[in-house]
Amino acid sequence: MLNLNLPPDAVQNAEFVARRLKEQADVDGVRETVTVDWNGRPLHVGVIDVPLRSLYYNPATHRIRAQRGHDPDVARVLEEDPWRSESQDYLHRLLVGKPANPDEVDPDFDALMDSLKSVDQQEPGLITHEGILVNGNTRAAALRELKRPSIRVGVLPPSFTWEDINAVELALQLRPDERRDYSYINRLIAMEEQELMGRDAADIARAFHVQLKTFKQERWILGVIRDMIDRSRTPEGAQLALSDFEGHQENFKELHRTYMKVAAASQERAEQVKENRIVAILLDFAKTKTRLIGAEFQADYLEGNLPDLLITSPDEAPAAVAIPGLAVSVPADSDPVRQARAVTNQVLQSRASESARHLPAETREAARQAVVQARRGMRRALDEAERDDRLKRVRQTTAERLDDARAAIDQSVDDLVQALGKDSLDEDSFDSALLRLKGSLTKLARQASRGVAKPGHGVNWLIKASEG
């Protein structure tokens, strides 16, 4: 948890803010104010000009809540002391960066800077008397990048608590006219926070301008993501962060819809589909691909393409699961569900190790190679599922399907020539693919020899080739 004591310059900042507010009140003319929503009531607060060097980024802002764990070492410093320069520099970096990859500058941030270059600050930010930014953290970061000396801000009453501050920030962000929404994961966290505070689900849904069923969907999705993060932890201390799941909004929503549909018939099948789809999401496959993963995907496609990852040890197969506090047990997960979870866990931990800065380079490289191999296997499985789905939609004769296979082999010839020319052929993968092709041709020859009354030259060739 963040240590949210007051910043070291709190007293000096409060004195400066109070003095400037008094000066403004004493000056003749119209006093500038900004209106904020506090507990459903409008609150009018005075606006003043404050030096940027005196202000602190809000470590509890919902704007970057999911990204705080991006760099675990600095994140620990942030939790211990959010006001020290290292922590504030980290918050600046997160405000500038992309939600899904804080190491890269967000194009929306560049657009904000361009706007501030050509047009002065239109809307005032919001601070506490102690100089903590409540609203306008990103604007303050942009103004600092532009070397501007100050920012216009409204000032909240001195009596405001952290709960009041969070409520005001959330109310401002949820205004329909706000330019930049929270990132997807930060929005989920804000919903969760409101529910944990005891607020009614229907009220939260209205505040976020969504239907109640959408709110329940979002809470389910965040629960799944938190479970994935817990399962990603490795013995070496690597672990995925909430920000690693940014950018998959539509994939997760479709996952929820499919899960609920399958669970109506079989909870076990639904768990299996969930695990299989999460692996595809972790490996960065698009929604058009992941929707091919249904109840039969693991048995029909995944087992033939990711056999090593589907192996579970006897230790992973408990006979039953005890319910804490009760003298009863329920059946453990079935073999297919345990296998699906084993694949997910291995991919989760490989992704966590791959991006863990504190691990040795060789460990990270081994994890990267494991992710690459898993992606290749998943791509083969999805390609096979897509092909079968296409064939179900368009009836084809056996000859037409063989023509499709011939075209694919012709393309493979071109790919092989290019790989050999660049000395980039993965010989082990190529050999494994040829063995799988041999197995398929053998099955085709067996059926042809049994069913074709008068074999032609092609069938005779196939039979002889399969015997070699």
C-alpha angles and dihedrals in degrees: 000000000000118000098232100185116142118280118259094254094047096116095047092045092049091051092048093047092047091049093049092047089051091049090052092049091051094051116093116244138051115331114226115232138171125213122226131180113245118178090335094309129103114249119195114208131180122256122222139167113254130185110251091223089067096054132089128211112243107251090199097053115135088221093083103012093123093046097054092092094052093106105031096196095053090038089062090052089049092054093049097045118001093179101060117103094252091055094046091048088052091052089050090052092050092048090052096044134081115269091235095042115019090186089074125065113252113240087221088060091051089050090052091051091050089051093050090049093058101030126035120241106295103185122043119234123229131242141173121245087259092060100257114146112236099171125013100042091139092045090052090051091051093048090050090051088052090051092240113163101218148013134215112241141170115231123227120219116276092242095064115124127208088261089055091047093052092047092052093046092050093047091052093049094050094056107119092231096058111124101213120041125207113268114263097261093044089053090053090050091051090053091049092049092053092051092048088054087062098255116154115259093232091052091050091050091052091048091053092044094240135118119262091248089055091051090052090048091052092049090051091050093051089049090054091048093050089050090052091051092051091049092048094067112116129202087254091059100255115144138167119248131222090253090062088072096054116116096037099090098124092042091055093046091052089046090056093049092049093044093054092047094050093041090060087069103026130005090196093055090046091055090049092051091047093053093046093049093047089056089053091048091050089052090054100248116160125248091254087063102038092053087068088070108097138152094292098042097097096051097038101041117001098055091058094048105035102031096145094054092050094061113108126190124232088252088064093057110075116182093228142352119239118223109229113246094014131088092229137090134205127215115275123242115290121251094262092051092047089049091049091050090048091057092047093048093050093049092045092052093044091052090048093050092044092063099033107119094197096059123092116267093246092054092050091047092051089051091049091052090050090053091048092052092047090050091052092050093046091048091053091048093048092046090053091047090048092050093051090046090053091048091052090053095047117038111225134184120240090253092053091051090051089051088055089051091048091052090050091051091049088054089048089056090057091046091050092051091052093046092050091048091053093039088234101121115135095219096189093053091045091052092047091050091051091052090052089050090050090053092052093047090049091055091047091050092049092054093043092052090052100043109031109088097196110026115210128207092279095052092044090052091049093051093049092045092053091052093057 
